[in-house]
PDB file of C-alpha atoms in Angstrom:
ATOM      1  CA  MET A   1      -0.052  -0.118  -0.050  1.00  0.00           C
ATOM      2  CA  ARG A   2       2.809   2.401   0.846  1.00  0.00           C
ATOM      3  CA  LYS A   3       4.518   1.759  -2.373  1.00  0.00           C
ATOM      4  CA  SER A   4       1.398   2.462  -4.458  1.00  0.00           C
ATOM      5  CA  VAL A   5       0.795   5.657  -2.545  1.00  0.00           C
ATOM      6  CA  LEU A   6       4.415   6.787  -3.318  1.00  0.00           C
ATOM      7  CA  VAL A   7       4.044   5.969  -6.809  1.00  0.00           C
ATOM      8  CA  LEU A   8       1.076   7.890  -7.038  1.00  0.00           C
ATOM      9  CA  MET A   9       2.601  10.907  -5.484  1.00  0.00           C
ATOM     10  CA  VAL A  10       5.661  10.600  -7.964  1.00  0.00           C
ATOM     11  CA  LEU A  11       3.227  10.377 -10.831  1.00  0.00           C
ATOM     12  CA  ALA A  12       1.239  13.388  -9.645  1.00  0.00           C
ATOM     13  CA  ALA A  13       4.513  15.554  -9.224  1.00  0.00           C
ATOM     14  CA  SER A  14       5.768  14.637 -12.697  1.00  0.00           C
ATOM     15  CA  MET A  15       2.308  15.571 -14.215  1.00  0.00           C
ATOM     16  CA  ALA A  16       2.066  18.938 -12.395  1.00  0.00           C
ATOM     17  CA  VAL A  17       2.017  22.065 -14.668  1.00  0.00           C
ATOM     18  CA  LYS A  18       5.191  24.181 -14.015  1.00  0.00           C
ATOM     19  CA  PRO A  19       4.838  27.997 -14.755  1.00  0.00           C
ATOM     20  CA  ALA A  20       6.853  29.076 -17.790  1.00  0.00           C
ATOM     21  CA  SER A  21       9.720  31.149 -16.975  1.00  0.00           C
ATOM     22  CA  ALA A  22      11.795  33.935 -18.892  1.00  0.00           C
ATOM     23  CA  SER A  23      14.894  33.033 -20.390  1.00  0.00           C
ATOM     24  CA  GLU A  24      18.263  34.776 -20.953  1.00  0.00           C
ATOM     25  CA  GLU A  25      21.218  33.775 -22.970  1.00  0.00           C
ATOM     26  CA  VAL A  26      24.615  35.353 -23.109  1.00  0.00           C
ATOM     27  CA  PHE A  27      26.387  35.778 -26.640  1.00  0.00           C
ATOM     28  CA  LYS A  28      30.131  36.641 -26.613  1.00  0.00           C
ATOM     29  CA  HIS A  29      31.534  38.569 -29.486  1.00  0.00           C
ATOM     30  CA  PRO A  30      28.141  38.478 -31.847  1.00  0.00           C
ATOM     31  CA  LYS A  31      28.531  38.447 -35.444  1.00  0.00           C
ATOM     32  CA  VAL A  32      26.404  39.510 -38.303  1.00  0.00           C
ATOM     33  CA  GLY A  33      26.905  38.499 -41.899  1.00  0.00           C
ATOM     34  CA  GLY A  34      30.139  36.751 -40.902  1.00  0.00           C
ATOM     35  CA  ASN A  35      31.555  39.883 -39.237  1.00  0.00           C
ATOM     36  CA  ARG A  36      31.629  41.193 -35.704  1.00  0.00           C
ATOM     37  CA  LEU A  37      28.485  43.094 -34.953  1.00  0.00           C
ATOM     38  CA  ASP A  38      29.040  46.745 -35.095  1.00  0.00           C
ATOM     39  CA  TRP A  39      28.410  48.879 -31.915  1.00  0.00           C
ATOM     40  CA  CYS A  40      26.032  50.992 -34.005  1.00  0.00           C
ATOM     41  CA  PHE A  41      22.617  50.013 -35.688  1.00  0.00           C
ATOM     42  CA  SER A  42      23.674  51.828 -38.923  1.00  0.00           C
ATOM     43  CA  PHE A  43      26.682  54.042 -39.513  1.00  0.00           C
ATOM     44  CA  GLN A  44      27.221  56.123 -36.171  1.00  0.00           C
ATOM     45  CA  LYS A  45      23.504  55.951 -35.523  1.00  0.00           C
ATOM     46  CA  GLY A  46      21.529  53.859 -32.954  1.00  0.00           C
ATOM     47  CA  CYS A  47      24.689  52.926 -31.176  1.00  0.00           C
ATOM     48  CA  GLY A  48      24.633  50.459 -28.181  1.00  0.00           C
ATOM     49  CA  GLU A  49      20.986  49.582 -27.112  1.00  0.00           C
ATOM     50  CA  LYS A  50      19.380  49.917 -30.494  1.00  0.00           C
ATOM     51  CA  ALA A  51      22.048  47.650 -32.161  1.00  0.00           C
ATOM     52  CA  ALA A  52      21.879  45.107 -29.311  1.00  0.00           C
ATOM     53  CA  ASN A  53      18.149  44.973 -29.430  1.00  0.00           C
ATOM     54  CA  ALA A  54      18.049  44.442 -33.101  1.00  0.00           C
ATOM     55  CA  TRP A  55      20.632  41.614 -33.082  1.00  0.00           C
ATOM     56  CA  CYS A  56      18.800  39.865 -30.167  1.00  0.00           C
ATOM     57  CA  GLN A  57      15.589  40.146 -32.198  1.00  0.00           C
ATOM     58  CA  SER A  58      17.304  38.716 -35.165  1.00  0.00           C
ATOM     59  CA  GLN A  59      18.045  35.711 -32.940  1.00  0.00           C
ATOM     60  CA  GLY A  60      14.446  35.195 -31.882  1.00  0.00           C
ATOM     61  CA  TYR A  61      14.600  36.995 -28.543  1.00  0.00           C
ATOM     62  CA  LYS A  62      12.607  40.095 -27.475  1.00  0.00           C
ATOM     63  CA  ASN A  63      15.284  42.387 -26.663  1.00  0.00           C
ATOM     64  CA  ALA A  64      18.909  42.901 -25.009  1.00  0.00           C
ATOM     65  CA  ALA A  65      18.758  42.658 -21.137  1.00  0.00           C
ATOM     66  CA  ALA A  66      22.600  43.772 -21.015  1.00  0.00           C
ATOM     67  CA  PHE A  67      25.483  44.470 -23.389  1.00  0.00           C
ATOM     68  CA  SER A  68      28.857  45.541 -23.123  1.00  0.00           C
ATOM     69  CA  LYS A  69      31.280  47.501 -25.611  1.00  0.00           C
ATOM     70  CA  ALA A  70      34.372  46.202 -27.154  1.00  0.00           C
ATOM     71  CA  ALA A  71      36.363  49.046 -28.404  1.00  0.00           C
ATOM     72  CA  ASN A  72      38.685  49.280 -31.492  1.00  0.00           C
ATOM     73  CA  VAL A  73      38.123  45.627 -32.843  1.00  0.00           C
ATOM     74  CA  GLY A  74      38.652  46.338 -36.482  1.00  0.00           C
ATOM     75  CA  LEU A  75      36.325  45.048 -39.170  1.00  0.00           C
ATOM     76  CA  THR A  76      32.453  45.250 -38.137  1.00  0.00           C
ATOM     77  CA  ARG A  77      29.297  45.063 -39.792  1.00  0.00           C
ATOM     78  CA  THR A  78      25.967  47.110 -38.777  1.00  0.00           C
ATOM     79  CA  ILE A  79      22.861  45.208 -38.393  1.00  0.00           C
ATOM     80  CA  GLY A  80      20.618  48.034 -39.567  1.00  0.00           C
ATOM     81  CA  ASP A  81      22.050  48.490 -43.207  1.00  0.00           C
ATOM     82  CA  SER A  82      24.731  45.924 -43.376  1.00  0.00           C
ATOM     83  CA  SER A  83      27.427  48.549 -43.979  1.00  0.00           C
ATOM     84  CA  LEU A  84      30.994  47.622 -43.086  1.00  0.00           C
ATOM     85  CA  CYS A  85      33.333  49.495 -40.813  1.00  0.00           C
ATOM     86  CA  ALA A  86      37.017  48.659 -41.987  1.00  0.00           C
ATOM     87  CA  ASP A  87      39.098  50.716 -39.670  1.00  0.00           C
ATOM     88  CA  THR A  88      40.911  49.926 -36.557  1.00  0.00           C
ATOM     89  CA  HIS A  89      38.683  52.270 -34.568  1.00  0.00           C
ATOM     90  CA  CYS A  90      35.479  50.248 -35.196  1.00  0.00           C
ATOM     91  CA  ASP A  91      33.697  49.255 -31.986  1.00  0.00           C
ATOM     92  CA  SER A  92      31.618  46.000 -31.452  1.00  0.00           C
ATOM     93  CA  PHE A  93      30.180  44.162 -28.576  1.00  0.00           C
ATOM     94  CA  SER A  94      32.265  42.040 -26.133  1.00  0.00           C
ATOM     95  CA  GLN A  95      28.895  40.455 -25.201  1.00  0.00           C
ATOM     96  CA  ILE A  96      25.125  40.659 -25.412  1.00  0.00           C
ATOM     97  CA  THR A  97      22.589  39.035 -23.143  1.00  0.00           C
ATOM     98  CA  CYS A  98      19.261  38.511 -24.897  1.00  0.00           C
ATOM     99  CA  PHE A  99      15.957  38.216 -23.148  1.00  0.00           C
ATOM    100  CA  LYS A 100      12.937  36.132 -23.892  1.00  0.00           C
ATOM    101  CA  PRO A 101       9.844  36.648 -21.932  1.00  0.00           C
ATOM    102  CA  PRO A 102       7.773  33.417 -20.572  1.00  0.00           C
ATOM    103  CA  LEU A 103       5.246  31.957 -22.840  1.00  0.00           C
ATOM    104  CA  PRO A 104       1.627  32.619 -22.046  1.00  0.00           C
ATOM    105  CA  VAL A 105       0.011  30.142 -19.836  1.00  0.00           C
ATOM    106  CA  ALA A 106      -2.678  28.094 -21.492  1.00  0.00           C
ATOM    107  CA  VAL A 107      -6.206  28.971 -20.278  1.00  0.00           C
ATOM    108  CA  LEU A 108      -8.975  26.477 -20.572  1.00  0.00           C
ATOM    109  CA  LYS A 109     -12.654  27.021 -19.882  1.00  0.00           C
ATOM    110  CA  TYR A 110     -14.713  24.095 -18.511  1.00  0.00           C
ATOM    111  CA  GLU A 111     -18.440  24.429 -19.105  1.00  0.00           C
ATOM    112  CA  ALA A 112     -20.724  22.691 -16.440  1.00  0.00           C
ATOM    113  CA  PRO A 113     -17.577  20.912 -14.948  1.00  0.00           C
ATOM    114  CA  THR A 114     -18.021  17.455 -13.599  1.00  0.00           C
ATOM    115  CA  PHE A 115     -16.030  15.489 -11.054  1.00  0.00           C
ATOM    116  CA  LYS A 116     -16.172  11.656 -10.917  1.00  0.00           C
ATOM    117  CA  GLY A 117     -19.213  11.520 -13.197  1.00  0.00           C
ATOM    118  CA  LEU A 118     -21.346  14.233 -11.378  1.00  0.00           C
ATOM    119  CA  ARG A 119     -21.618  18.053 -11.721  1.00  0.00           C
ATOM    120  CA  LEU A 120     -19.052  19.432  -9.489  1.00  0.00           C
ATOM    121  CA  ASP A 121     -20.507  20.913  -6.166  1.00  0.00           C
ATOM    122  CA  TRP A 122     -20.174  24.603  -5.447  1.00  0.00           C
ATOM    123  CA  CYS A 123     -18.358  23.768  -2.194  1.00  0.00           C
ATOM    124  CA  TYR A 124     -14.951  22.238  -1.544  1.00  0.00           C
ATOM    125  CA  ALA A 125     -16.322  20.524   1.596  1.00  0.00           C
ATOM    126  CA  TRP A 126     -19.777  19.842   2.615  1.00  0.00           C
ATOM    127  CA  GLN A 127     -21.501  23.404   2.666  1.00  0.00           C
ATOM    128  CA  LYS A 128     -17.876  24.975   3.476  1.00  0.00           C
ATOM    129  CA  GLN A 129     -15.291  26.743   1.423  1.00  0.00           C
ATOM    130  CA  CYS A 130     -17.614  27.389  -1.550  1.00  0.00           C
ATOM    131  CA  GLY A 131     -16.783  29.042  -4.763  1.00  0.00           C
ATOM    132  CA  LYS A 132     -13.157  29.820  -5.192  1.00  0.00           C
ATOM    133  CA  PRO A 133     -11.675  26.907  -2.983  1.00  0.00           C
ATOM    134  CA  ALA A 134     -13.677  24.275  -4.977  1.00  0.00           C
ATOM    135  CA  ALA A 135     -12.791  25.966  -8.391  1.00  0.00           C
ATOM    136  CA  GLU A 136      -9.185  26.166  -7.351  1.00  0.00           C
ATOM    137  CA  ALA A 137      -9.033  22.299  -6.352  1.00  0.00           C
ATOM    138  CA  PHE A 138     -10.944  21.404  -9.661  1.00  0.00           C
ATOM    139  CA  CYS A 139      -8.293  23.317 -11.703  1.00  0.00           C
ATOM    140  CA  GLN A 140      -5.519  21.802  -9.826  1.00  0.00           C
ATOM    141  CA  SER A 141      -7.007  18.305 -10.389  1.00  0.00           C
ATOM    142  CA  LYS A 142      -6.891  18.850 -14.111  1.00  0.00           C
ATOM    143  CA  GLY A 143      -3.035  19.885 -14.047  1.00  0.00           C
ATOM    144  CA  HIS A 144      -3.479  23.678 -14.053  1.00  0.00           C
ATOM    145  CA  ALA A 145      -1.752  26.133 -11.653  1.00  0.00           C
ATOM    146  CA  GLY A 146      -5.001  27.629 -10.543  1.00  0.00           C
ATOM    147  CA  VAL A 147      -8.343  29.263 -11.338  1.00  0.00           C
ATOM    148  CA  LYS A 148      -8.765  32.402 -13.377  1.00  0.00           C
ATOM    149  CA  SER A 149     -12.589  32.822 -12.976  1.00  0.00           C
ATOM    150  CA  PHE A 150     -15.811  30.918 -12.450  1.00  0.00           C
ATOM    151  CA  GLU A 151     -19.570  31.163 -12.499  1.00  0.00           C
ATOM    152  CA  LYS A 152     -22.086  29.853 -10.203  1.00  0.00           C
ATOM    153  CA  ALA A 153     -24.939  27.691 -11.368  1.00  0.00           C
ATOM    154  CA  ALA A 154     -27.663  27.830  -8.485  1.00  0.00           C
ATOM    155  CA  HIS A 155     -29.934  24.809  -7.824  1.00  0.00           C
ATOM    156  CA  VAL A 156     -28.805  22.669 -10.976  1.00  0.00           C
ATOM    157  CA  GLY A 157     -31.643  20.156 -10.287  1.00  0.00           C
ATOM    158  CA  GLY A 158     -29.603  17.178 -10.220  1.00  0.00           C
ATOM    159  CA  MET A 159     -26.817  15.582  -8.126  1.00  0.00           C
ATOM    160  CA  THR A 160     -23.568  17.227  -7.431  1.00  0.00           C
ATOM    161  CA  ARG A 161     -20.216  15.776  -6.048  1.00  0.00           C
ATOM    162  CA  VAL A 162     -17.911  17.500  -3.398  1.00  0.00           C
ATOM    163  CA  ILE A 163     -14.302  17.591  -4.732  1.00  0.00           C
ATOM    164  CA  SER A 164     -12.622  17.216  -1.331  1.00  0.00           C
ATOM    165  CA  ASN A 165     -14.190  13.969  -0.105  1.00  0.00           C
ATOM    166  CA  SER A 166     -16.587  12.813  -3.162  1.00  0.00           C
ATOM    167  CA  GLN A 167     -19.861  13.316  -0.902  1.00  0.00           C
ATOM    168  CA  VAL A 168     -22.976  13.631  -3.115  1.00  0.00           C
ATOM    169  CA  CYS A 169     -25.564  16.364  -2.815  1.00  0.00           C
ATOM    170  CA  ASP A 170     -28.872  14.999  -4.136  1.00  0.00           C
ATOM    171  CA  GLY A 171     -31.257  17.795  -3.896  1.00  0.00           C
ATOM    172  CA  ASN A 172     -31.291  21.697  -4.351  1.00  0.00           C
ATOM    173  CA  CYS A 173     -27.506  21.597  -5.110  1.00  0.00           C
ATOM    174  CA  ASP A 174     -25.424  24.490  -6.405  1.00  0.00           C
ATOM    175  CA  SER A 175     -22.723  23.909  -8.952  1.00  0.00           C
ATOM    176  CA  PHE A 176     -20.644  25.826 -11.503  1.00  0.00           C
ATOM    177  CA  ALA A 177     -21.853  27.151 -14.741  1.00  0.00           C
ATOM    178  CA  ALA A 178     -18.117  27.394 -15.874  1.00  0.00           C
ATOM    179  CA  ILE A 179     -14.603  27.273 -14.542  1.00  0.00           C
ATOM    180  CA  VAL A 180     -11.701  29.097 -16.382  1.00  0.00           C
ATOM    181  CA  CYS A 181      -8.414  27.404 -15.369  1.00  0.00           C
ATOM    182  CA  GLN A 182      -4.891  28.739 -16.086  1.00  0.00           C
TER     183      GLN A 182
END
């Protein structure tokens, strides 16, 4: 029995939805068109941040979170107009840290949600913790992080099941019209 409980706990943990997170990546001596990336977006314009942001966007990131200058590196190419700087005084980046925001969390709407074959009861426990606690537990049981919104369906005219202990209400029961999980 203890083994099966442990196995169930491990399975539940492995199926849990983890929130998306932002990501950053550091690029040393970034290049464009085979040359070191010039410090400026185009010839002496948009230097530093604008060029770093454009380069990160060209790599699939949202923008640059940080960057540092490498002075007098020689041959460089601008990202804005692909012009070359072929002098010893041309500046570049020693590194750029690009940022990618987290992916949006999936949102699902459950119309007239059910639990173990019956409409989900409005309360988490028998006539206690009604509304949000029951909706939250329902969303978590479906692998979501939590509840975004919910609507009450009063006196549904059939049986409902309480999510905390599976008790059944068989008369004048309240339920949910819909639950939106995220």
